[in-house]
Tab-separated table of C-alpha atoms and ligand atoms in Angstrom:
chain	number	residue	atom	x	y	z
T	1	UNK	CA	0.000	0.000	0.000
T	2	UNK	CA	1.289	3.925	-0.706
T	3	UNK	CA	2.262	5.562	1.748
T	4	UNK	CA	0.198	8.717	-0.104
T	5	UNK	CA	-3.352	6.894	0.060
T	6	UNK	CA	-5.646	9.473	1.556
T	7	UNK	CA	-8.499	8.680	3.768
T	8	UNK	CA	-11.238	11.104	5.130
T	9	UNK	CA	-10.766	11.610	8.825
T	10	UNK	CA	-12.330	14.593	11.951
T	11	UNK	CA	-9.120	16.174	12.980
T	12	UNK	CA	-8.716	18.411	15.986
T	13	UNK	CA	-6.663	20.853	15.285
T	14	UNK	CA	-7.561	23.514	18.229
T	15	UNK	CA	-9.147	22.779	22.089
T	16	UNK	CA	-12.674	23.933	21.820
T	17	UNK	CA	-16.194	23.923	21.338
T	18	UNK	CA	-17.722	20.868	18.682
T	19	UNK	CA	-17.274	23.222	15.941
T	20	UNK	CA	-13.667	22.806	16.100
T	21	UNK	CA	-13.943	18.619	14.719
T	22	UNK	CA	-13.254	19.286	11.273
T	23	UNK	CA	-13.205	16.896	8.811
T	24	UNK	CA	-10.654	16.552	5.825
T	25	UNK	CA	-10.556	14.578	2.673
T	26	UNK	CA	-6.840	14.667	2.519
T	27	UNK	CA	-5.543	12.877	5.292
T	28	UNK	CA	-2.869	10.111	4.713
T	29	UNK	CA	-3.680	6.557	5.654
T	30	UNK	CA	-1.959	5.286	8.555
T	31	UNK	CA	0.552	2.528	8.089
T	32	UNK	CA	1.164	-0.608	10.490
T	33	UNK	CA	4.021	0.375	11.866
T	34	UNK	CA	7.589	-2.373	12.954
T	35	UNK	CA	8.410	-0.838	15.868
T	36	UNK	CA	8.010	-2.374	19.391
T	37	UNK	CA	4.343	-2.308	19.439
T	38	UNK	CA	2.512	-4.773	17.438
T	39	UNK	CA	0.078	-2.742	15.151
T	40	UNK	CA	-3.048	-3.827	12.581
T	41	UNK	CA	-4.834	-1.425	10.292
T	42	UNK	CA	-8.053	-1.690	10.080
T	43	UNK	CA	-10.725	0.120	7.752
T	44	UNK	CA	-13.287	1.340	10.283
T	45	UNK	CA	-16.989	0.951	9.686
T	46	UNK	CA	-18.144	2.749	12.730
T	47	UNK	CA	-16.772	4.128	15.758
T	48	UNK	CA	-18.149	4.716	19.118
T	49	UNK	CA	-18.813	8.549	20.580
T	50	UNK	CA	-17.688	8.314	24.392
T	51	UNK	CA	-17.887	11.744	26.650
T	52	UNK	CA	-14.362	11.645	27.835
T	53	UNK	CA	-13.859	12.772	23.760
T	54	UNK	CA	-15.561	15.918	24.045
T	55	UNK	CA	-13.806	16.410	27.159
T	56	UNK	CA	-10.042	15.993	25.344
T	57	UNK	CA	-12.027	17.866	22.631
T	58	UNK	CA	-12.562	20.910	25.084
T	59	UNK	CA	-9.413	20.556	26.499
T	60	UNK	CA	-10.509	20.263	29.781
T	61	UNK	CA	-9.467	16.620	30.830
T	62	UNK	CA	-6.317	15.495	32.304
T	63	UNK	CA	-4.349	14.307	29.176
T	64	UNK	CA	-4.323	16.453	26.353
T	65	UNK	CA	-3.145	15.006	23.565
T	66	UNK	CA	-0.188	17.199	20.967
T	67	UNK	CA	-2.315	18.916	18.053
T	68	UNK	CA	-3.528	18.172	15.601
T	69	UNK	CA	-4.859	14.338	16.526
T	70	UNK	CA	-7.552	12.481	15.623
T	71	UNK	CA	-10.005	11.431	18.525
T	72	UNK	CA	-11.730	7.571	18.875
T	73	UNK	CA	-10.487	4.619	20.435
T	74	UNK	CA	-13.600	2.084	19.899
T	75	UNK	CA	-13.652	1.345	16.350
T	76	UNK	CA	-15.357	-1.693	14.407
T	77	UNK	CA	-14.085	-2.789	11.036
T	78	UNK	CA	-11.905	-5.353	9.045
T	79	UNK	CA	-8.480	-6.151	8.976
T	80	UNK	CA	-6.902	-4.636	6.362
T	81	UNK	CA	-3.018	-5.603	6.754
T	82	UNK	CA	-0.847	-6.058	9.984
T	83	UNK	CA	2.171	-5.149	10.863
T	84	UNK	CA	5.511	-7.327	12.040
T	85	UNK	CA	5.034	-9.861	14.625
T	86	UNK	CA	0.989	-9.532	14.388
T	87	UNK	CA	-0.451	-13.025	14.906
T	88	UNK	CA	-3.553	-12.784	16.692
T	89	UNK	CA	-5.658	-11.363	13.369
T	90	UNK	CA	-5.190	-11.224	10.014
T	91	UNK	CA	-6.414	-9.306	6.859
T	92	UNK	CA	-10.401	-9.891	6.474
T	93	UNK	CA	-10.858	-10.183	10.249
T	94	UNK	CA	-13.904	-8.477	11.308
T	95	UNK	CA	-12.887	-6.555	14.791
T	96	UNK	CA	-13.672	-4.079	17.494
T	97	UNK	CA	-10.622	-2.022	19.351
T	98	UNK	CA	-10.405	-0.516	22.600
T	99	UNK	CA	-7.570	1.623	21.515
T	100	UNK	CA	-6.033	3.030	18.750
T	101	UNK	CA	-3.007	4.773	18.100
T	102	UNK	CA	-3.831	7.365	14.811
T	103	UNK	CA	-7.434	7.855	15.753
T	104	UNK	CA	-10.809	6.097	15.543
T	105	UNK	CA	-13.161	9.050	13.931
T	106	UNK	CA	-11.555	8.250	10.648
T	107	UNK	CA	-12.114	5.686	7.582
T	108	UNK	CA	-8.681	3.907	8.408
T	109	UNK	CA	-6.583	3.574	11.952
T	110	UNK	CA	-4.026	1.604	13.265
T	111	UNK	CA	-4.244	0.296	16.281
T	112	UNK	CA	-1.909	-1.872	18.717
T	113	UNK	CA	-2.641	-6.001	18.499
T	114	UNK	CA	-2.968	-5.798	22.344
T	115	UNK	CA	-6.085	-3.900	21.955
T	116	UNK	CA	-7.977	-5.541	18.630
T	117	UNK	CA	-10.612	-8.140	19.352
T	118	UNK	CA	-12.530	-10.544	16.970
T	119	UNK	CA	-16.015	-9.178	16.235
T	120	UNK	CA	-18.734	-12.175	16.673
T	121	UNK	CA	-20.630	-12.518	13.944
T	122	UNK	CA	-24.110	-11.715	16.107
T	123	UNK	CA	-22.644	-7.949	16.648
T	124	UNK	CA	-22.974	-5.956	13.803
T	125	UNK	CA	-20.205	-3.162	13.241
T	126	UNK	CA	-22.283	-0.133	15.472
T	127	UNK	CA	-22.283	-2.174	18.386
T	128	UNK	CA	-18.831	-3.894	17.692
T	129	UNK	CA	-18.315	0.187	18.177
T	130	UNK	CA	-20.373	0.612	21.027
T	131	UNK	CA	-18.665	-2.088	23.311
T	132	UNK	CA	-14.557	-0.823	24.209
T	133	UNK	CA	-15.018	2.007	26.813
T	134	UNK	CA	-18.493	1.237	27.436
T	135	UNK	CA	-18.244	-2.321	28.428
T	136	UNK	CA	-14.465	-2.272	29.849
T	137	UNK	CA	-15.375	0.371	31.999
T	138	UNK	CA	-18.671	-1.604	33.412
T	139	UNK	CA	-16.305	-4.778	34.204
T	140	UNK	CA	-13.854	-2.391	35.761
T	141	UNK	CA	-16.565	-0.994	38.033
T	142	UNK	CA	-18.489	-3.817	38.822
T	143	UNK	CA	-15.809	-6.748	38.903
T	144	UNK	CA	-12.466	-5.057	39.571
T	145	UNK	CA	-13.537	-2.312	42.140
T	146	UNK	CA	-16.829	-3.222	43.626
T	147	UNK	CA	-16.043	-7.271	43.953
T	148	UNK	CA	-19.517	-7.510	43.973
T	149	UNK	CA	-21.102	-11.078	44.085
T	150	UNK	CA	-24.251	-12.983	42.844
T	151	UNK	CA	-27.292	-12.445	44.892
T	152	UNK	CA	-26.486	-8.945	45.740
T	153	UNK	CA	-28.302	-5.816	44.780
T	154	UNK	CA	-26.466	-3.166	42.760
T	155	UNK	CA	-27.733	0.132	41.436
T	156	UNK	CA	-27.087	1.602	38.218
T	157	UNK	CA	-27.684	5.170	38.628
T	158	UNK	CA	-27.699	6.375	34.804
T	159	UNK	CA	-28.464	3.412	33.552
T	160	UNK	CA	-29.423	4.222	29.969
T	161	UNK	CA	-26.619	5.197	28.272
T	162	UNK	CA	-23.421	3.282	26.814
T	163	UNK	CA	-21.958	2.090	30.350
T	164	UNK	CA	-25.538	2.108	32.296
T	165	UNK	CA	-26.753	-0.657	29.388
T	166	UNK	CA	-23.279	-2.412	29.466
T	167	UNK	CA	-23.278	-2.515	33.810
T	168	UNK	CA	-26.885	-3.568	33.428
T	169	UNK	CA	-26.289	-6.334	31.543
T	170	UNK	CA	-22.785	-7.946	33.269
T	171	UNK	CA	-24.796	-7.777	36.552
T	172	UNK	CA	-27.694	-9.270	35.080
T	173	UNK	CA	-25.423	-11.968	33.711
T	174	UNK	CA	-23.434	-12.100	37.168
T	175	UNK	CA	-26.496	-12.647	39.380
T	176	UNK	CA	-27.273	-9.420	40.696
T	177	UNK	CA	-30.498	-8.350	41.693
T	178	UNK	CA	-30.555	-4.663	39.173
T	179	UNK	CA	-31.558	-1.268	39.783
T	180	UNK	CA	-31.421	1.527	37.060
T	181	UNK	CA	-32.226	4.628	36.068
T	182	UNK	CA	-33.290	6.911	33.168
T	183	UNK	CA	-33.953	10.315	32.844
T	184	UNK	CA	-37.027	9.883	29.961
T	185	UNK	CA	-40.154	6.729	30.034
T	186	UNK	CA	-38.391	5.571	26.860
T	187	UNK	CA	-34.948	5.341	28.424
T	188	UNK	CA	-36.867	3.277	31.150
T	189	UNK	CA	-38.130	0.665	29.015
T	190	UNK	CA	-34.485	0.334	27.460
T	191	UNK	CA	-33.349	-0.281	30.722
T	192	UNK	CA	-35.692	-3.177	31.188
T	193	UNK	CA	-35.513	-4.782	28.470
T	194	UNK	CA	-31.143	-4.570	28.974
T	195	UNK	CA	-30.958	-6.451	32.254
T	196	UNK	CA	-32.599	-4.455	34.828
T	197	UNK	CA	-35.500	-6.469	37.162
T	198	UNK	CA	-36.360	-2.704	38.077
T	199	UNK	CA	-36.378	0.770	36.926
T	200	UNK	CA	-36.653	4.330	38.066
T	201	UNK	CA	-36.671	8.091	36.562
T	202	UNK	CA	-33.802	10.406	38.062
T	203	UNK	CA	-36.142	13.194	36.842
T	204	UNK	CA	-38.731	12.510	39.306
T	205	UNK	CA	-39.199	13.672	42.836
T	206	UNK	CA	-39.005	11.446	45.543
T	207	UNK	CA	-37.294	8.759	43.234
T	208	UNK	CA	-34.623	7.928	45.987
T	209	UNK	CA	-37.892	6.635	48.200
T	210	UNK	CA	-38.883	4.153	45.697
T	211	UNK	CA	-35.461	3.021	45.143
T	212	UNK	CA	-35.176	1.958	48.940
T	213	UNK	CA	-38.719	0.584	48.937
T	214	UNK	CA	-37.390	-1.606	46.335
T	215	UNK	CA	-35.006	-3.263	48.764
T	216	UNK	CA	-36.866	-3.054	51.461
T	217	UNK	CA	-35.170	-0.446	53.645
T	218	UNK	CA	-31.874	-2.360	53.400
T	219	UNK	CA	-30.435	-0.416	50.600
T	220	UNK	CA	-27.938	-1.190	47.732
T	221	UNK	CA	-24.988	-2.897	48.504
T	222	UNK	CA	-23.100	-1.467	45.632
T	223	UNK	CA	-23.777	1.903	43.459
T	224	UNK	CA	-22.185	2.747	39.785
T	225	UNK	CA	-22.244	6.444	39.568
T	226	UNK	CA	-22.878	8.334	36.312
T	227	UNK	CA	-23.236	11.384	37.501
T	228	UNK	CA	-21.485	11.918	41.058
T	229	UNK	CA	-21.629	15.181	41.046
T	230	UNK	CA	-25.477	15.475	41.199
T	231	UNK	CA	-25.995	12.016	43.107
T	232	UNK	CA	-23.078	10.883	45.303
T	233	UNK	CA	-24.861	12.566	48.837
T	234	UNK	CA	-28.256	10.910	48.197
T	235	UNK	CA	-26.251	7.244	47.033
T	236	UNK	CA	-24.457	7.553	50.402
T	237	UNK	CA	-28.107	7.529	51.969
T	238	UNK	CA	-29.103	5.038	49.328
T	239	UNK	CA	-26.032	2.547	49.950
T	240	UNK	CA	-26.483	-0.762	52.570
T	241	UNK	CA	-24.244	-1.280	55.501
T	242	UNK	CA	-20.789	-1.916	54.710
T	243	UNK	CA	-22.029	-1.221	50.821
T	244	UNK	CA	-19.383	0.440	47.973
T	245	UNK	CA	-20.137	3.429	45.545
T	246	UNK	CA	-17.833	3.561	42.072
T	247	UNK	CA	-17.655	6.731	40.846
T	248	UNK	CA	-17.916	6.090	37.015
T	249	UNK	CA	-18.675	9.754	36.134
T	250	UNK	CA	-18.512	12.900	37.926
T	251	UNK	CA	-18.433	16.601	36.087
T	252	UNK	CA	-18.065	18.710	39.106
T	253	UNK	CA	-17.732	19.110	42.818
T	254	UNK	CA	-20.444	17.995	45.169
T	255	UNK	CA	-20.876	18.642	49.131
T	256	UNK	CA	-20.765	15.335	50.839
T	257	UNK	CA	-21.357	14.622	54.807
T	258	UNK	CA	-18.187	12.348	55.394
T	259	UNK	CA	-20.233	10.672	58.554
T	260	UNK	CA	-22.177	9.018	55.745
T	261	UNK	CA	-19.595	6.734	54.955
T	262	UNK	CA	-19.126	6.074	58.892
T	263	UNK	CA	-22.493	5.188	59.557
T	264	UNK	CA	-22.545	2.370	57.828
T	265	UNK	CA	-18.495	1.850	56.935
T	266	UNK	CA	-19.787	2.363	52.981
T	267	UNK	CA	-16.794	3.355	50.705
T	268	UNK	CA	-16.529	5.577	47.495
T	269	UNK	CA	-14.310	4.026	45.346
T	270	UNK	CA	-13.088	6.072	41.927
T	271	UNK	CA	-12.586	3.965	38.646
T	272	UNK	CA	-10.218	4.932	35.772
T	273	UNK	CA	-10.269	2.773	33.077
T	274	UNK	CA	-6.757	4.256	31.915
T	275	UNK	CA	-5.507	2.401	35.063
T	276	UNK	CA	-6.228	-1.060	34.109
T	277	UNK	CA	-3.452	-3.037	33.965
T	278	UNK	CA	-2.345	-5.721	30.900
T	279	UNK	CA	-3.927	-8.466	33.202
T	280	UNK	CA	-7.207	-6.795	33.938
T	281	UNK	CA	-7.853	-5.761	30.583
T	282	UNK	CA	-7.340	-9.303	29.053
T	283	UNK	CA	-9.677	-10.725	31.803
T	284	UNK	CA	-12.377	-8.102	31.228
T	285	UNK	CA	-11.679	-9.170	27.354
T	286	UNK	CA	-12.521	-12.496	28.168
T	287	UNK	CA	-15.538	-12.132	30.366
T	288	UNK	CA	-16.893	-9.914	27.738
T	289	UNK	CA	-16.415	-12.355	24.947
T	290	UNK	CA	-18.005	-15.313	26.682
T	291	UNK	CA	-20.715	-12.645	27.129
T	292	UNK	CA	-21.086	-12.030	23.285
T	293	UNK	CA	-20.797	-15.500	22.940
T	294	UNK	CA	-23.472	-16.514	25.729
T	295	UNK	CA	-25.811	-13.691	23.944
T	296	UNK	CA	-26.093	-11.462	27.058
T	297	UNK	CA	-23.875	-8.495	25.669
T	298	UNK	CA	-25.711	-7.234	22.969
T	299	UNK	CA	-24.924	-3.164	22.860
T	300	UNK	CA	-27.050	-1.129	22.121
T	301	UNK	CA	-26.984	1.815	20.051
T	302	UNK	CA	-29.525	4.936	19.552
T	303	UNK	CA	-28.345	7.352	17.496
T	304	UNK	CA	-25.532	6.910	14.530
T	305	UNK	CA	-24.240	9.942	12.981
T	306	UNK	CA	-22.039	10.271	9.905
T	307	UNK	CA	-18.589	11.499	9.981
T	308	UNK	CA	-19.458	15.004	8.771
T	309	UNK	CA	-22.210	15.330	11.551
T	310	UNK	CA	-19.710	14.886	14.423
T	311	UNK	CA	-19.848	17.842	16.176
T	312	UNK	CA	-23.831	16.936	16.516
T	313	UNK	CA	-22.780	13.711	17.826
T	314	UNK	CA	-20.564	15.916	19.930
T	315	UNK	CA	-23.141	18.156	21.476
T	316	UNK	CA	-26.136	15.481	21.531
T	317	UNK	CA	-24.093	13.283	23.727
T	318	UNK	CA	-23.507	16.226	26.324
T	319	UNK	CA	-27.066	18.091	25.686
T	320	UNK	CA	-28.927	14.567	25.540
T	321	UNK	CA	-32.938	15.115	26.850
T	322	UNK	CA	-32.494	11.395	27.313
T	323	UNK	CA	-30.005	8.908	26.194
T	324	UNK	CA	-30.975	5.446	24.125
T	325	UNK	CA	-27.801	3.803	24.357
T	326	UNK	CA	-24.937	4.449	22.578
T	327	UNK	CA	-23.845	7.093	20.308
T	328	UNK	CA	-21.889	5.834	17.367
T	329	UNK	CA	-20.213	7.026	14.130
T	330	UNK	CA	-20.442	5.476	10.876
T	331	UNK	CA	-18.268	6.020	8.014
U	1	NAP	P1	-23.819	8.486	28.079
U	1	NAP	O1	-24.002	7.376	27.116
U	1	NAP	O2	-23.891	9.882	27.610
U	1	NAP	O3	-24.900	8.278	29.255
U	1	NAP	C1	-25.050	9.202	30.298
U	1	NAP	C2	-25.950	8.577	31.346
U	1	NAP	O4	-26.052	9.449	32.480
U	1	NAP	C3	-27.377	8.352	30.824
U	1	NAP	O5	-27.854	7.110	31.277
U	1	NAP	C4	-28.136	9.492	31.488
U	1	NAP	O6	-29.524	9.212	31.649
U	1	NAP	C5	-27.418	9.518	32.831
U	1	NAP	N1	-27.810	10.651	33.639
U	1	NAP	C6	-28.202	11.896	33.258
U	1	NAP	N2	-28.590	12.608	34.336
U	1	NAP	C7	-28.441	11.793	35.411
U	1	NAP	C8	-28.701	11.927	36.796
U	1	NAP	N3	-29.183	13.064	37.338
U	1	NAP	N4	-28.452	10.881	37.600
U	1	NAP	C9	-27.962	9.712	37.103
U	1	NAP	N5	-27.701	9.529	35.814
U	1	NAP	C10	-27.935	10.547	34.976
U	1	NAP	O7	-22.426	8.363	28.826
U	1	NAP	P2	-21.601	7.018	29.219
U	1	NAP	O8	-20.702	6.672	28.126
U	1	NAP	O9	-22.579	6.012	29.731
U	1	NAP	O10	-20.707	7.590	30.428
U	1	NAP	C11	-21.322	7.976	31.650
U	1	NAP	C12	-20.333	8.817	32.470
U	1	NAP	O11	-19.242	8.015	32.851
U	1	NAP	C13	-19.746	10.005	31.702
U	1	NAP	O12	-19.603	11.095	32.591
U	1	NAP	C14	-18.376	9.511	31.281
U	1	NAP	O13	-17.446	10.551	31.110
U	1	NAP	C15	-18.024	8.616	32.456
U	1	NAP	N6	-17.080	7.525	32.137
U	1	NAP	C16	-16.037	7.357	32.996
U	1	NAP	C17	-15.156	6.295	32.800
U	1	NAP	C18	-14.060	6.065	33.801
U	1	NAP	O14	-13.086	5.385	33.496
U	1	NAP	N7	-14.205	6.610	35.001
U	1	NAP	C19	-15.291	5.464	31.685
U	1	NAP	C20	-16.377	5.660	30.832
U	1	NAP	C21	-17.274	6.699	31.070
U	1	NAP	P3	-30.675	10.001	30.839
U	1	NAP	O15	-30.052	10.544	29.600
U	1	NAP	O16	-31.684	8.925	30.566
U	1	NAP	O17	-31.170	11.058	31.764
């Protein structure tokens, strides 16, 4: 392949508002490189729209990437070549990545072998791109911070969007009794039909109540957050004795009573998927793929965008009146 084979490709090229994702015609296909890390190229058919990219976007998270760069890291496509040493896949493959190195919002990217996965053929592309972040993240919370265990009761507190479906279904699958939540009727019934025995609106007053009715005054023994900043007092009321709370998402400060955790020896515990180690992530690869296997991880995705409407895809994901899923790219 020539080195001069352009691809279209979203390139940030200055920290700002969704305006700023800019796509070009004229970008140069990424090659599979022979340097220490293992890479595959792979022509992407769709590639999931996560919140932490609007945040690198805005330049407001932790890690900001050298400009111009090309945001994605959950891609779905086909093998197109591999680089030195690559054994795991080959050209043709149909896969999903949780990483890349040039960029997912683009019609080619190489990414590192460690981090391509064989699609199953029950997943089509959109949710082979709606699974990386999503469902890693859910197995981080769930499994690798919360230890929780069959027959307890876990809450999923933003349950309808791309990590609320993918928590709802692992715990489902784990033996959990499942709470979630939705901001919208519709989002709801999504959650119901995705693992959750019950459901509640975070809209509505007095929500909380029903949630402890639900367990019968005993509480939750284990919370994932989505929104921490809003929710983390009231999920300290809403957590059982000696229960845990993962903070999966939090876009702010929020005023806590630290006796909380006392009264019942609860604990907030923070997850970064950017933490996982080599180990974790090939376990949470394998529990996911006996899960697409088994037929309980089925992702599912609302809205797909094209690559010249993602600064929509930007702002919906952010601005949401009330998600369905996940928001995905397709090229
Ligand atoms: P998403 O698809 O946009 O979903 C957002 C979810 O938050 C929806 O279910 C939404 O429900 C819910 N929500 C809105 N208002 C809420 C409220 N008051 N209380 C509870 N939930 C509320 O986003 P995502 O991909 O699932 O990610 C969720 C959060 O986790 C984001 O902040 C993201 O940055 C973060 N995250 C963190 C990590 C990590 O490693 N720590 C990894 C992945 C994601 P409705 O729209 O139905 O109201």
């Amino acid at each position: 392949m020539s080195a001069s084979r352009l691809m279209r490709a979203v390139r940030v090229t200055e920290f700002g508002a969704p305006s700023v994702l800019k796509l070009s015609r004229d970008v140069s296909v990424p090659q599979p490189g022979s340097k220490q890390v293992r890479q595959v190229l792979i022509r992407v058919h769709a590639c999931g729209v996560n919140p932490v990219e609007t945040y690198i976007r805005a330049g407001t998270y932790a890690r900001k990437p050298p400009l111009p760069f090309i945001l994605g890291s959950d891609v779905a496509g086909v093998v197109e070549t591999v680089g030195e040493g690559v054994t795991a896949v080959k050209a043709g493959d149909r896969v999903f990545t949780t990483a890349t190195e040039s960029g997912g919002y683009a019609e080619f990217t190489v990414a590192p072998d460690d981090s391509v996965h064989k699609l199953p053929d029950a997943l089509d592309f959109t949710q082979g791109a709606a699974v990386g972040i999503p469902y890693f993240t859910a197995v981080r919370a769930l499994v690798h911070k919360a230890h929780v265990k069959a027959g307890e009761t876990v809450l999923i507190h933003g349950a309808s969007g791309g990590v609320g479906v993918a928590a709802c279904q692992l715990a489902r699958a784990m033996g959990l009794t499942v709470l979630g939540t939705a901001g919208t009727p519709d989002g709801m019934e999504l959650v119901l039909k995705n693992g959750a025995h019950q459901a509640f609106n975070h809209r509505e007053e007095g929500y909380t109540d029903k949630i402890m009715k639900a367990t019968e005054g005993k509480g939750v023994d284990v919370i994932v957050e989505m929104l921490s900043n809003v929710n983390l007092s009231k999920d300290l009321q809403m957590v059982a004795q000696g229960g845990r709370i993962t903070v999966v998402g939090a876009r702010g400060p929020i005023e806590i009573n630290p006796r909380d955790t006392m009264s019942k020896e609860s604990s907030i515990i923070g997850v970064a998927l950017f933490f996982a180690t080599s180990e974790e992530k090939k376990e949470s690869a394998a529990l996911l793929y006996s899960g697409m296997e088994a037929g309980w991880l089925r992702p599912v995705v609302g809205s797909k965008y094209p690559l010249d409407k993602v600064a929509q895809a930007h702002h919906d994901i952010i601005e949401s009146p009330g998600a369905a899923g996940k928001i995905v790219l397709t090229m």
